[in-house]
Tab-separated table of C-alpha atoms in Angstrom:
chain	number	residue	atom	x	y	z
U	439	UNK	CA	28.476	-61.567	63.744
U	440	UNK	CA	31.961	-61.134	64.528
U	441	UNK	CA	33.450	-60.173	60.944
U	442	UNK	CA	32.877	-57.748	58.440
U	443	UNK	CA	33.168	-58.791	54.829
U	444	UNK	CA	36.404	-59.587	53.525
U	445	UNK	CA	38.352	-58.747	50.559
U	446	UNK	CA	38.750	-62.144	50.126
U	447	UNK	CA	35.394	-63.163	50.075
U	448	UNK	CA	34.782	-60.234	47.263
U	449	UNK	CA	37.421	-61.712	45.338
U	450	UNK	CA	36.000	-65.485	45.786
U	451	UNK	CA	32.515	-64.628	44.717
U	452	UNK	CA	33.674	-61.976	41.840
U	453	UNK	CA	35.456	-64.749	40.230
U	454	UNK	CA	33.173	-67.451	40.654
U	455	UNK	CA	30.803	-65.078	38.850
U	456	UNK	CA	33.646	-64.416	36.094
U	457	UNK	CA	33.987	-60.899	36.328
U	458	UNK	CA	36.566	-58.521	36.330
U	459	UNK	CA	37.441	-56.023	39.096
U	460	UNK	CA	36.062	-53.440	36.116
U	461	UNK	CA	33.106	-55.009	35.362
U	462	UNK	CA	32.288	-55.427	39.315
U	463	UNK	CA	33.275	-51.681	39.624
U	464	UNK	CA	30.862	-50.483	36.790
U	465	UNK	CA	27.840	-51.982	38.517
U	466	UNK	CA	28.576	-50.795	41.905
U	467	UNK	CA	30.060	-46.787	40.023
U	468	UNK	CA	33.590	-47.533	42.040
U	469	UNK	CA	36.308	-47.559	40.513
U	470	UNK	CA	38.552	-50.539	39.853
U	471	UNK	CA	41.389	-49.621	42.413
U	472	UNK	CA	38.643	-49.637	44.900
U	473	UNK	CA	37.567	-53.223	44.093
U	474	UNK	CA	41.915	-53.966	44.121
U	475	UNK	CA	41.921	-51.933	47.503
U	476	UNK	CA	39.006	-54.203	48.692
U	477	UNK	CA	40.612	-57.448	47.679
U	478	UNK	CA	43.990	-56.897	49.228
U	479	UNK	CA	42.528	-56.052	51.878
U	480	UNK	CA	43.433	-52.328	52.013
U	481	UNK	CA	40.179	-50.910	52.789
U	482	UNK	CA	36.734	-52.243	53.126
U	483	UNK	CA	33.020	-51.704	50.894
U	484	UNK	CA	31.233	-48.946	52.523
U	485	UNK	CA	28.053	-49.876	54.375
U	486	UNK	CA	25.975	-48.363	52.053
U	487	UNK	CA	27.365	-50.775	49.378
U	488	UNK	CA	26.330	-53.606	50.730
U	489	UNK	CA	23.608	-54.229	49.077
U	490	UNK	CA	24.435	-53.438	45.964
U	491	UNK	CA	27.384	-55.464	45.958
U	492	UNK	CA	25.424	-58.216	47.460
U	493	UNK	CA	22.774	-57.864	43.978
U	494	UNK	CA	26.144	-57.616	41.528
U	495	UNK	CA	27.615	-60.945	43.015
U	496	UNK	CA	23.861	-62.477	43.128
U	497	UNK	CA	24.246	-63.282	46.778
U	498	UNK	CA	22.036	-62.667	49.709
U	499	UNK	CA	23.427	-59.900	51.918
U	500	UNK	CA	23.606	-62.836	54.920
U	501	UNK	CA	25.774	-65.352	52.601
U	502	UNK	CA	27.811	-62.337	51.656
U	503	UNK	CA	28.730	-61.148	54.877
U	504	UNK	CA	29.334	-65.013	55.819
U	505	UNK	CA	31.541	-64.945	52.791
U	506	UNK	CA	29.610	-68.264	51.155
U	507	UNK	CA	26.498	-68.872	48.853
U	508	UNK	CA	24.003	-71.411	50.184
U	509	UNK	CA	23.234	-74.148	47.526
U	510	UNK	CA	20.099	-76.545	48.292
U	511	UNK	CA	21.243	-79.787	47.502
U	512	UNK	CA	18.057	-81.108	49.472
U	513	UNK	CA	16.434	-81.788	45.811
U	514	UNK	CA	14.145	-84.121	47.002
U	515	UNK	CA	13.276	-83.157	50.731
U	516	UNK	CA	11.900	-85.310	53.514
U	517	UNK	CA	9.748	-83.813	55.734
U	518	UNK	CA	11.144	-85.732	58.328
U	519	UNK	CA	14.020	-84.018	57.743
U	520	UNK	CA	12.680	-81.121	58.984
U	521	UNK	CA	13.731	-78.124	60.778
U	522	UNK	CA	11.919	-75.519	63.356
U	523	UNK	CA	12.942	-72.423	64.321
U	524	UNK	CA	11.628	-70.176	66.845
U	525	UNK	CA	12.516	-66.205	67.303
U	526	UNK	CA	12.863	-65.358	71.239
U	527	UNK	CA	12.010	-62.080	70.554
U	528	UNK	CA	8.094	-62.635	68.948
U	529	UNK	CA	7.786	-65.944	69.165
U	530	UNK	CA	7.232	-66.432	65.329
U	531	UNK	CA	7.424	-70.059	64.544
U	532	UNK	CA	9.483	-71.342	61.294
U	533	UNK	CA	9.443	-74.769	59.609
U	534	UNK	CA	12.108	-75.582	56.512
U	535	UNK	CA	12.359	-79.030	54.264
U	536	UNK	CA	16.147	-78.790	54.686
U	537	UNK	CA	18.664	-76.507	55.821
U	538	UNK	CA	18.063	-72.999	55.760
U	539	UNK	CA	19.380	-69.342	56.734
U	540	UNK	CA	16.574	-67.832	58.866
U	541	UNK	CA	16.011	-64.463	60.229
U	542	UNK	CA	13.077	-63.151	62.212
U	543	UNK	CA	13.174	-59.440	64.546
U	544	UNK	CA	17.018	-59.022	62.485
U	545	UNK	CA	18.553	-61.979	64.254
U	546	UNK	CA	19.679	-65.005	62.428
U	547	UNK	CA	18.118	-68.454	64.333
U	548	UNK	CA	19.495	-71.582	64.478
U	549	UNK	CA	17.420	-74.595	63.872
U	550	UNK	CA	16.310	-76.120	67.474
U	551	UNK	CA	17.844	-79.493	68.175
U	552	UNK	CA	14.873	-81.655	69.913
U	553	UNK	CA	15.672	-83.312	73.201
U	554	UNK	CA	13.897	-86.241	74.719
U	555	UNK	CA	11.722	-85.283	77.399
U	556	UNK	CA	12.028	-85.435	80.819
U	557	UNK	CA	8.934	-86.018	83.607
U	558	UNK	CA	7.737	-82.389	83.495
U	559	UNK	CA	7.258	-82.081	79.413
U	560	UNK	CA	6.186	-85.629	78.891
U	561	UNK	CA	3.113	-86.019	76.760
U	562	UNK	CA	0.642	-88.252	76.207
U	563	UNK	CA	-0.310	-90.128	72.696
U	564	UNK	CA	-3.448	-91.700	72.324
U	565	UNK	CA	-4.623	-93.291	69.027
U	566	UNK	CA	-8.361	-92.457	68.855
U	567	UNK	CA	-9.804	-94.540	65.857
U	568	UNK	CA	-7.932	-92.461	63.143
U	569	UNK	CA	-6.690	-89.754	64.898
U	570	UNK	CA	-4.022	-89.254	67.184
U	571	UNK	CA	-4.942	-87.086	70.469
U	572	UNK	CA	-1.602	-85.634	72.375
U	573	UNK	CA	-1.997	-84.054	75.628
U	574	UNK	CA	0.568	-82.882	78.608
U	575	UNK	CA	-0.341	-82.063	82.021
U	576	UNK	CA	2.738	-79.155	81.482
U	577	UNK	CA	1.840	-76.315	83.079
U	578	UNK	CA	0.199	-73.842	80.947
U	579	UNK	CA	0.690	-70.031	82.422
U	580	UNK	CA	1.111	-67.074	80.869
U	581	UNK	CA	4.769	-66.816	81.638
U	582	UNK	CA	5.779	-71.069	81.207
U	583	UNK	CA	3.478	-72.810	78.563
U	584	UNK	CA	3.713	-75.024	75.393
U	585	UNK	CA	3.743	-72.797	72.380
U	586	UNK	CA	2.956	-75.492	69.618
U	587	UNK	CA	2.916	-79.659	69.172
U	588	UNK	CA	3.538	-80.614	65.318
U	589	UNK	CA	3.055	-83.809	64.182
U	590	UNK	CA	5.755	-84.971	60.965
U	591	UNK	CA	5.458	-87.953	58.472
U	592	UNK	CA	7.382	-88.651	55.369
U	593	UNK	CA	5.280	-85.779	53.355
U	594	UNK	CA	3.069	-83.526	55.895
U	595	UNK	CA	4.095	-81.169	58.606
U	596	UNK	CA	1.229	-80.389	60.934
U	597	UNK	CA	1.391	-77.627	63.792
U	598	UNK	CA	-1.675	-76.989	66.307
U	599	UNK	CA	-0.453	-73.402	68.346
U	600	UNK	CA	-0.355	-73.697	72.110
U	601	UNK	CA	-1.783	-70.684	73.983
U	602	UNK	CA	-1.217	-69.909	77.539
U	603	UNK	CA	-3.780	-70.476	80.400
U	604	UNK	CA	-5.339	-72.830	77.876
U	605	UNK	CA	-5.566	-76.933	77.683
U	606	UNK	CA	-1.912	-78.548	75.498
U	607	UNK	CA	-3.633	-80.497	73.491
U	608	UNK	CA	-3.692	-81.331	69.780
U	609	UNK	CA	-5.624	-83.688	67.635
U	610	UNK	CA	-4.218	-84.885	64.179
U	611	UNK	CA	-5.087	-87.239	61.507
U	612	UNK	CA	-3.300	-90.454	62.296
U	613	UNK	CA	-0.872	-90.908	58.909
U	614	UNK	CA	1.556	-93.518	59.517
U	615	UNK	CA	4.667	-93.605	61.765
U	616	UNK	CA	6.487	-90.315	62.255
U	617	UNK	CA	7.722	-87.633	64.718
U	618	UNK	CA	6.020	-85.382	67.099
U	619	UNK	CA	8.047	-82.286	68.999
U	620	UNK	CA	6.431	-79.581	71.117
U	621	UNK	CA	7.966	-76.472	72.241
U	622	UNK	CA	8.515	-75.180	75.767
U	623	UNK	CA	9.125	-71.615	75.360
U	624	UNK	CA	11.750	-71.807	78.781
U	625	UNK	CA	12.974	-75.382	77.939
U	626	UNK	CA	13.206	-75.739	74.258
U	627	UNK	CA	11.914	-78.382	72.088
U	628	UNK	CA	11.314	-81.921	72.535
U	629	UNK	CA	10.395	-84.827	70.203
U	630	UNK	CA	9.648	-88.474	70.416
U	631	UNK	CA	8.295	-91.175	67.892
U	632	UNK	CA	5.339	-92.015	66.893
């Protein structure tokens, strides 16, 4: 993050919660010049504030030092629609409906964009009376492996875990067409149809 918060952010969220600079001042036990010093830029909330400013302005410390509230307008979510998120630090694994602010190990992750894959992370899809079997012949070692294969349709998001020195492989019950994407953890993700 290369900003911190901004007066005018303060000022933006304040009013779109209709309160005064006294009000705002009472809850945080600042006084009002400091909320005027803040807006106009004159000095800056204290680090220690943070939070408690982020609770007065009912705002997520993340969207507040962003300077913007994150609405859902995803009302009615399609899995397919999905997105996955990975932390390179522990590996943690992270599935929204929609858009989403994420965090794992205090870094904020962007959603993975799937790529098509090339020879060396192809896999195979076999439809097995009413299951679909996916394999890869990727190598599996403790330092280059698959980490997961997740299989989406229109209302279900399944994920088998991967494991190192062990077989990529995954078997799910077939359910229509949809999307599958694995995870390479040095290559990122990949996806195809299904």
């Amino acid at each position: 993050m290369n900003n911190y918060i901004t007066g005018t952010v303060i000022k933006k969220l304040r009013e779109k919660k209709k309160m005064t600079q006294s009000q705002l001042a009472e809850q945080l036990c600042v006084s009002d010049k400091t909320i005027s010093k803040w807006e106009t830029c004159k000095g800056f909330p204290d680090i220690s504030l943070l939070e408690p400013l982020a609770q007065a302005l009912h705002i997520s410390i993340p969207e507040l030092l962003a300077g913007e509230q994150i609405i859902n307008t995803n009302r009615a979510a399609n899995i397919l629609r999905s997105a996955i998120y990975v932390c390179p630090i522990c590996g943690n694994i992270l599935h929204t409906a929609g858009n989403a602010m994420v965090s794992c190990c205090g870094i904020t992750l962007p959603p993975l964009e799937a790529e098509e894959a090339d020879a060396a992370h192809a896999v195979q899809c076999e439809r097995i009376e009413h299951e679909l079997y996916v394999t890869s012949t990727h190598e599996m070692t403790k330092q280059h492996y698959i980490s997961f294969i997740a299989y989406v349709t229109a209302n279900r998001f399944e994920l088998v875990k991967q494991y190192p020195e062990g077989n990529a492989e995954a078997r799910f019950f077939a359910r229509g067409r949809g999307r599958l994407y694995w995870y390479c953890n040095h290559h990122g993700l990949f996806s195809c149809r299904v």
